[in-house]
XYZ file of C-alpha atoms in Angstrom:
365
model
C 28.563 125.553 37.077
C 24.983 126.621 37.732
C 22.508 127.616 35.046
C 22.631 131.190 36.314
C 26.416 131.251 36.113
C 26.331 129.911 32.567
C 23.856 132.577 31.492
C 26.072 135.235 33.055
C 29.123 133.976 31.157
C 27.186 133.824 27.894
C 25.962 137.380 28.450
C 29.503 138.632 29.016
C 30.786 136.889 25.910
C 27.978 138.165 23.754
C 28.180 141.812 24.802
C 31.902 142.052 24.084
C 31.273 143.377 20.554
C 28.864 145.936 22.042
C 31.794 147.595 23.778
C 32.829 148.618 20.276
C 29.302 149.503 19.176
C 28.805 146.173 17.454
C 26.290 144.294 19.575
C 23.858 141.717 18.275
C 20.827 140.377 20.081
C 21.268 138.020 23.000
C 20.215 134.464 22.169
C 19.188 131.794 24.669
C 21.011 128.488 24.915
C 19.017 125.881 22.999
C 19.414 122.204 22.186
C 17.949 120.426 19.176
C 17.506 116.811 18.129
C 17.333 115.499 14.567
C 16.099 111.937 14.450
C 15.272 109.409 11.744
C 14.832 105.796 12.807
C 17.741 104.858 15.066
C 19.929 107.703 13.787
C 20.014 110.764 16.057
C 21.973 114.023 15.852
C 21.959 116.438 18.791
C 23.271 119.975 18.501
C 23.225 123.403 20.133
C 23.257 126.990 18.916
C 26.416 127.698 20.952
C 29.108 127.404 18.286
C 26.595 125.601 16.007
C 28.010 122.556 17.782
C 27.175 118.888 17.173
C 27.151 117.353 20.651
C 26.239 113.758 19.811
C 25.762 111.340 16.904
C 23.931 108.173 17.908
C 23.463 105.119 15.690
C 23.424 101.325 16.045
C 26.297 98.926 15.527
C 26.099 95.710 13.502
C 24.167 94.044 16.353
C 21.721 96.903 16.824
C 23.350 98.371 19.934
C 23.104 102.173 20.027
C 26.215 104.213 20.791
C 27.227 107.858 20.673
C 30.201 108.048 18.285
C 31.056 111.755 18.714
C 33.320 112.955 21.521
C 31.971 115.778 23.646
C 30.934 117.030 27.066
C 27.910 116.602 29.303
C 25.466 119.490 28.995
C 22.722 118.950 31.613
C 20.766 121.795 29.995
C 23.715 124.194 30.472
C 26.740 124.835 28.314
C 29.131 123.445 30.900
C 32.558 122.804 29.408
C 31.357 123.820 25.951
C 31.845 127.456 27.019
C 35.592 126.964 26.690
C 35.726 123.799 24.548
C 39.496 124.033 23.942
C 39.423 121.039 21.604
C 36.498 122.437 19.552
C 34.479 119.219 20.018
C 31.779 119.198 17.323
C 31.951 122.949 16.690
C 31.650 124.998 13.525
C 35.091 126.599 13.221
C 35.958 129.868 11.442
C 36.173 132.549 10.054
C 39.357 130.823 8.907
C 39.935 127.360 10.335
C 43.389 125.873 10.878
C 46.524 128.005 11.239
C 47.495 131.395 9.825
C 51.222 132.039 10.180
C 52.275 135.042 12.220
C 48.587 135.823 12.870
C 48.602 138.212 9.922
C 48.090 138.431 6.177
C 48.045 141.059 3.434
C 45.063 141.589 1.146
C 44.899 144.231 -1.592
C 47.978 145.922 -0.160
C 46.677 146.184 3.410
C 48.027 144.097 6.253
C 45.521 142.592 8.697
C 46.648 141.511 12.153
C 44.712 138.706 13.817
C 44.479 137.387 17.365
C 47.465 135.048 18.030
C 46.145 132.102 20.049
C 48.606 129.374 18.977
C 52.018 130.750 19.805
C 52.645 133.488 17.242
C 49.969 132.094 14.941
C 46.196 132.311 14.683
C 44.284 129.037 15.017
C 40.639 128.321 14.131
C 39.659 131.971 13.814
C 41.287 133.290 16.978
C 40.506 133.146 20.679
C 36.820 133.885 20.035
C 36.176 132.267 16.696
C 32.829 130.990 15.453
C 32.972 128.033 17.850
C 32.668 130.407 20.830
C 29.726 132.575 19.816
C 25.966 132.172 19.933
C 24.262 131.425 16.620
C 20.578 131.985 15.886
C 18.252 129.492 14.239
C 17.314 130.565 10.728
C 15.154 127.550 9.778
C 14.334 124.125 11.134
C 12.161 121.088 10.568
C 13.002 118.562 13.244
C 10.233 116.057 12.430
C 9.985 115.971 8.643
C 11.177 113.198 6.311
C 14.581 114.934 6.156
C 15.028 116.585 9.563
C 17.272 119.658 9.442
C 18.330 122.792 11.279
C 19.976 125.881 9.800
C 22.057 128.142 12.061
C 23.111 131.712 11.258
C 25.827 134.001 12.607
C 26.608 137.622 11.722
C 30.359 138.214 11.941
C 31.092 141.924 12.214
C 33.759 143.875 10.323
C 37.035 143.536 12.231
C 35.998 140.521 14.328
C 39.233 138.828 15.460
C 40.996 141.135 12.986
C 39.306 139.884 9.814
C 38.067 142.430 7.259
C 34.425 142.957 6.400
C 31.108 141.762 7.759
C 30.166 138.182 6.949
C 26.825 136.372 7.018
C 27.475 132.724 7.902
C 25.135 129.727 7.763
C 25.478 126.024 8.541
C 22.771 123.436 7.909
C 22.711 119.967 9.478
C 20.381 117.515 7.743
C 19.610 113.825 8.072
C 19.397 113.631 4.304
C 18.726 109.888 4.081
C 18.886 106.815 6.279
C 22.102 107.034 8.322
C 23.381 110.034 6.347
C 24.392 113.390 7.817
C 24.671 116.289 5.399
C 26.560 119.454 6.425
C 26.308 122.598 4.294
C 28.376 125.682 5.202
C 27.739 128.987 3.447
C 29.010 132.542 3.831
C 28.523 135.860 2.035
C 30.812 138.872 2.670
C 29.526 142.448 2.645
C 31.634 145.502 1.886
C 35.114 143.972 1.816
C 36.788 140.851 0.440
C 37.748 138.419 3.191
C 39.229 134.942 3.623
C 36.751 132.191 4.557
C 37.558 128.591 5.449
C 34.847 126.964 7.570
C 35.324 123.553 9.165
C 33.082 121.094 11.013
C 35.118 119.734 13.916
C 33.529 116.483 15.143
C 35.890 114.004 16.814
C 34.778 110.539 15.689
C 35.177 107.202 17.437
C 33.108 104.618 15.586
C 33.341 102.164 18.476
C 31.701 104.711 20.800
C 32.922 107.970 22.282
C 33.942 106.248 25.528
C 35.666 103.213 23.972
C 39.290 104.395 24.072
C 41.726 104.733 21.181
C 40.864 104.920 17.474
C 44.274 103.595 16.421
C 42.696 100.274 15.458
C 40.227 101.915 13.064
C 41.039 101.262 9.420
C 41.398 104.470 7.409
C 41.517 105.228 3.707
C 42.126 108.766 2.414
C 41.698 109.448 -1.285
C 44.740 111.699 -1.505
C 48.199 110.995 -2.911
C 49.754 114.238 -1.600
C 50.011 116.311 1.566
C 51.097 119.865 2.372
C 54.233 119.382 4.554
C 54.607 121.366 7.791
C 57.305 123.238 9.654
C 57.935 122.923 13.400
C 54.991 125.222 14.183
C 52.613 123.077 12.094
C 52.469 125.756 9.385
C 52.566 124.515 5.761
C 55.911 125.130 4.070
C 54.122 125.937 0.828
C 55.252 122.703 -0.791
C 53.181 119.705 -1.858
C 54.665 116.240 -1.330
C 53.731 112.694 -2.340
C 52.601 110.312 0.424
C 54.013 107.235 -1.312
C 56.354 105.370 1.019
C 55.632 107.599 4.016
C 53.503 107.153 7.179
C 50.985 109.529 5.541
C 50.021 107.016 2.864
C 46.418 105.884 3.417
C 45.597 105.278 -0.236
C 45.079 101.641 0.724
C 43.029 101.070 3.912
C 45.152 100.320 6.985
C 44.923 100.818 10.777
C 45.522 104.407 11.863
C 48.084 103.249 14.390
C 50.073 101.041 12.021
C 52.745 103.700 11.353
C 51.878 106.424 13.836
C 55.016 105.602 15.847
C 57.097 107.073 13.034
C 55.601 110.505 13.728
C 55.952 112.930 16.623
C 52.670 112.676 18.504
C 50.461 111.590 15.629
C 48.675 112.894 12.562
C 47.810 116.581 12.121
C 48.235 117.410 8.447
C 46.317 118.519 5.364
C 45.797 116.056 2.514
C 45.384 117.207 -1.103
C 42.348 115.303 -2.325
C 42.564 113.389 -5.592
C 39.189 114.313 -6.985
C 39.618 112.322 -10.181
C 40.784 109.257 -8.254
C 38.046 109.184 -5.636
C 35.422 107.485 -7.733
C 32.111 108.646 -9.124
C 31.073 112.142 -8.101
C 27.960 112.497 -5.963
C 26.029 115.723 -6.555
C 29.230 117.679 -7.185
C 31.132 116.033 -4.316
C 33.885 113.456 -4.296
C 34.932 110.825 -1.801
C 37.492 112.077 0.703
C 37.866 109.261 3.224
C 36.589 105.939 4.499
C 36.830 104.804 8.142
C 35.877 101.395 9.541
C 35.787 99.933 13.049
C 35.728 96.148 12.814
C 34.526 95.621 16.393
C 31.272 97.536 15.989
C 30.955 96.969 12.243
C 30.438 100.706 11.710
C 31.799 102.342 8.565
C 31.858 106.075 7.837
C 32.242 107.371 4.288
C 33.036 111.076 3.856
C 32.255 113.061 0.703
C 33.018 116.749 0.088
C 33.403 119.489 -2.513
C 36.604 120.882 -0.928
C 40.222 120.555 -2.095
C 41.701 119.288 1.180
C 41.036 117.305 4.336
C 42.856 117.645 7.654
C 43.603 114.386 9.432
C 43.943 114.918 13.185
C 44.259 112.070 15.668
C 43.678 114.048 18.917
C 47.346 113.745 19.728
C 47.446 115.723 22.968
C 43.862 115.287 24.075
C 43.217 115.032 27.799
C 39.654 115.690 28.890
C 36.741 114.352 30.884
C 33.926 113.800 28.421
C 30.313 112.697 28.411
C 29.349 110.422 31.268
C 32.739 110.950 32.895
C 34.588 109.208 30.052
C 38.337 109.818 30.103
C 39.484 111.054 26.695
C 43.216 110.578 26.173
C 45.527 110.829 23.193
C 44.031 109.288 20.044
C 40.554 108.932 21.590
C 39.023 110.518 18.505
C 39.615 111.129 14.821
C 38.947 114.403 12.996
C 38.528 114.548 9.230
C 38.069 118.246 8.471
C 37.416 118.998 4.811
C 38.780 122.431 4.020
C 40.862 124.768 1.920
C 44.617 124.491 2.450
C 45.929 125.932 5.750
C 47.644 129.345 5.618
C 46.423 129.929 2.073
C 46.224 133.663 2.806
C 50.039 133.674 3.008
C 50.703 131.055 0.324
C 49.790 132.422 -3.148
C 50.579 129.019 -4.696
C 47.687 127.467 -2.724
C 44.036 127.720 -3.865
C 42.689 131.081 -2.744
C 40.227 131.375 0.141
C 39.376 135.012 -0.576
C 35.653 135.605 -1.116
C 34.530 138.846 -2.727
C 31.589 140.946 -1.477
C 28.333 139.499 -2.759
C 29.957 136.206 -3.776
C 28.998 132.998 -1.981
C 31.296 130.632 -0.130
C 29.941 127.072 -0.215
C 31.325 124.014 1.573
C 29.496 120.693 1.628
C 30.135 117.437 3.468
C 28.252 114.166 3.466
C 28.780 111.475 6.100
C 27.375 108.077 5.044
C 27.256 105.467 7.802
C 26.722 101.737 7.427
C 26.688 98.876 9.924
C 27.663 95.376 8.969
């Protein structure tokens, strides 16, 4: 696709709200690089998307460990990005059953884009809109960029306008900090933002992650029905293929499941070790071949484990991404909370602040 064609597509996508009198300013496609030593994060304002994470292995060899597409100064496949590679997902990530919910006695109907259900905010969620840059310091001691998006009242069926921000920061050596914030105006609304990087610690083009060792600091999951909607129950992982309380290879029991892992874990905050600035440890991933380890901290109640079960794509440099080529660990509120009163609420009141923090700590050795 040519640069001109990409700009035309972006223009069409961005003026869609204007057809309803809700246009915002057109933003150009931009790419940004945060770099500290040998640690580099590249991102774009389309979908506030992380397009690469580059760091050395135990022998000093640099590799990109985030799945994604070639850009060549255009959006390319990121315009559609059906797998949400590296994107900021919302207004409500994960699934909402029946693409509807009731709030304060009023039923809201959403865009069904996953059978009868709504997934990741609908067909044009936050991963498929242009964000503007609110602040940035790409060359300071803690390089960062802060993206902003104004979500209008009624976007994808959700009530109320919402000001949304995400900040990516190299907060220390080999540490990526992600801070997601949102403030509703006028109406209460559900908010559940997710950062959707697909990780492969051996390198994005290295094949399956089933040999990675995984530990999740959660003793329970929220079981699913046949449409991958939570039943509303909470179940212990002990004795099941979902038990990662002790580190083990991702693929060691995946054959007992249909396809692979795609489920929400209930984080054991008290069991995860010492808190770090109001966050607790959610997961630990290690690839023995490269020596890379990723430690994930968060302030959220859940984490979705997804092992790219049906992935089939041509990625960066022509790499063939197949099933289990990447691993997603999406810290979040519980899926379908808007229809499950027994789950922690995701409703944010006007003027209140939604806050969601993640910290990725990488080590090589």
